[in-house]
Amino acid sequence: QVQLVESGGGLVQAGGSLRLSCAASGSIFSGNIMGWYRQAPGKQRELVATIIRSGMTNYADSVKGRFTISRDSAKNTAYLQMNSLKPEDTAVYYCNIKWGISHDYWGQGTQVTVSS
């Protein structure tokens, strides 16, 4: 019933910027949490950033000050502005939306590659 589609990934040089988008569709409760996660080769999936309806945000220490998460709740869309990218940011980035106790949905992922 819920689908999330990420876009905006690609190849960028260290120090560059990318903006990821996540468009959610379907039957979505307004009081939801949207977030971005990433998974690098050989590593577990990790939290990058989350944002709730009020706009309050949470960031991993590794991206704080460089990445900014935002949302347009009317469009059920989340964004991740990534600045000052580093090679260690290279990963597949996944969008997530959740609410209540039993609603938790993931996108297919988008590849971000940062060259040195």
Coordinates of C-alpha atoms in Angstrom, one line a residue:
Q1 CA 0.0 0.0 0.0
V2 CA 3.0 2.3 0.5
Q3 CA 5.8 2.9 -2.0
L4 CA 8.9 5.0 -1.6
V5 CA 11.1 6.0 -4.6
E6 CA 14.5 7.6 -4.1
S7 CA 16.3 9.7 -6.7
G8 CA 19.3 12.0 -6.9
G9 CA 22.2 9.6 -6.3
G10 CA 25.3 9.5 -8.5
L11 CA 29.0 10.0 -8.7
V12 CA 30.6 13.1 -7.2
Q13 CA 34.1 14.3 -6.3
A14 CA 35.1 14.7 -2.7
G15 CA 34.0 18.1 -1.4
G16 CA 31.0 18.1 -3.8
S17 CA 27.3 18.0 -3.1
L18 CA 24.3 15.9 -3.9
R19 CA 20.6 16.2 -3.0
L20 CA 18.6 13.0 -2.6
S21 CA 14.8 12.9 -2.8
C22 CA 12.3 10.4 -1.5
A23 CA 8.7 10.5 -2.7
A24 CA 6.2 8.4 -0.7
S25 CA 2.8 7.4 -2.0
G26 CA -0.2 5.4 -0.8
S27 CA -2.1 5.5 2.5
I28 CA 0.2 7.4 4.8
F29 CA -0.6 8.6 8.3
S30 CA 0.3 12.2 8.8
G31 CA 2.1 11.7 12.1
N32 CA 5.0 9.8 10.6
I33 CA 8.8 9.7 10.8
M34 CA 10.8 9.9 7.7
G35 CA 14.5 9.1 7.6
W36 CA 17.6 8.2 5.5
Y37 CA 19.8 5.3 6.2
R38 CA 22.9 4.0 4.3
Q39 CA 24.8 0.8 3.8
A40 CA 28.4 0.6 2.6
P41 CA 30.0 -2.7 1.4
G42 CA 30.7 -5.0 4.2
K43 CA 28.9 -2.9 6.8
Q44 CA 25.5 -2.9 8.4
R45 CA 22.9 -0.4 7.5
E46 CA 23.2 2.7 9.7
L47 CA 21.1 5.7 10.5
V48 CA 21.9 9.0 8.7
A49 CA 19.1 11.3 9.7
T50 CA 15.5 11.4 10.7
I51 CA 12.8 14.0 10.7
I52 CA 9.4 14.1 12.4
R53 CA 6.2 16.0 11.4
S54 CA 7.2 19.1 13.5
G55 CA 10.5 19.3 11.7
M56 CA 12.6 18.2 14.6
T57 CA 15.7 16.3 13.3
N58 CA 18.3 13.8 14.4
Y59 CA 21.7 13.2 12.7
A60 CA 24.4 10.7 12.9
D61 CA 27.6 12.3 14.3
S62 CA 29.5 11.5 11.1
V63 CA 27.2 13.7 9.0
K64 CA 26.3 16.4 11.5
G65 CA 27.1 19.8 10.0
R66 CA 27.4 18.5 6.5
F67 CA 24.0 16.9 5.7
T68 CA 20.6 18.4 6.1
I69 CA 17.3 16.5 6.1
S70 CA 14.0 18.2 5.3
R71 CA 10.5 17.2 4.4
D72 CA 7.4 18.5 2.6
S73 CA 4.7 16.7 4.5
A74 CA 1.9 17.8 2.2
K75 CA 3.7 15.9 -0.6
N76 CA 5.0 13.1 1.6
T77 CA 8.5 13.8 0.3
A78 CA 11.8 13.8 2.2
Y79 CA 15.1 15.3 1.1
L80 CA 18.7 14.9 2.1
Q81 CA 21.1 17.7 1.1
M82 CA 24.6 16.4 1.3
N83 CA 27.5 18.9 1.3
S84 CA 31.3 18.5 1.7
L85 CA 31.0 14.9 0.7
K86 CA 33.8 12.5 1.7
P87 CA 34.8 9.1 0.2
E88 CA 33.6 7.4 3.4
D89 CA 30.0 8.7 2.5
T90 CA 30.0 6.2 -0.4
A91 CA 27.0 3.8 0.2
V92 CA 23.6 2.9 -0.9
Y93 CA 21.2 5.3 0.6
Y94 CA 17.7 4.1 1.6
C95 CA 14.6 6.2 2.5
N96 CA 12.3 5.0 5.3
I97 CA 8.9 6.0 6.6
K98 CA 7.2 4.7 9.7
W99 CA 4.3 5.3 12.1
G100 CA 2.5 3.5 14.9
I101 CA 3.6 0.1 15.8
S102 CA 3.2 -1.8 12.6
H103 CA 3.9 0.6 9.7
D104 CA 7.5 0.6 8.4
Y105 CA 8.4 0.9 4.7
W106 CA 11.6 1.2 2.7
G107 CA 12.6 2.4 -0.7
Q108 CA 14.8 0.5 -3.1
G109 CA 17.9 2.5 -2.4
T110 CA 20.1 4.9 -4.5
Q111 CA 23.8 4.6 -5.0
V112 CA 26.1 7.5 -3.8
T113 CA 29.7 7.3 -4.8
V114 CA 32.3 9.9 -3.7
S115 CA 35.7 9.8 -5.4
S116 CA 38.9 11.0 -3.8

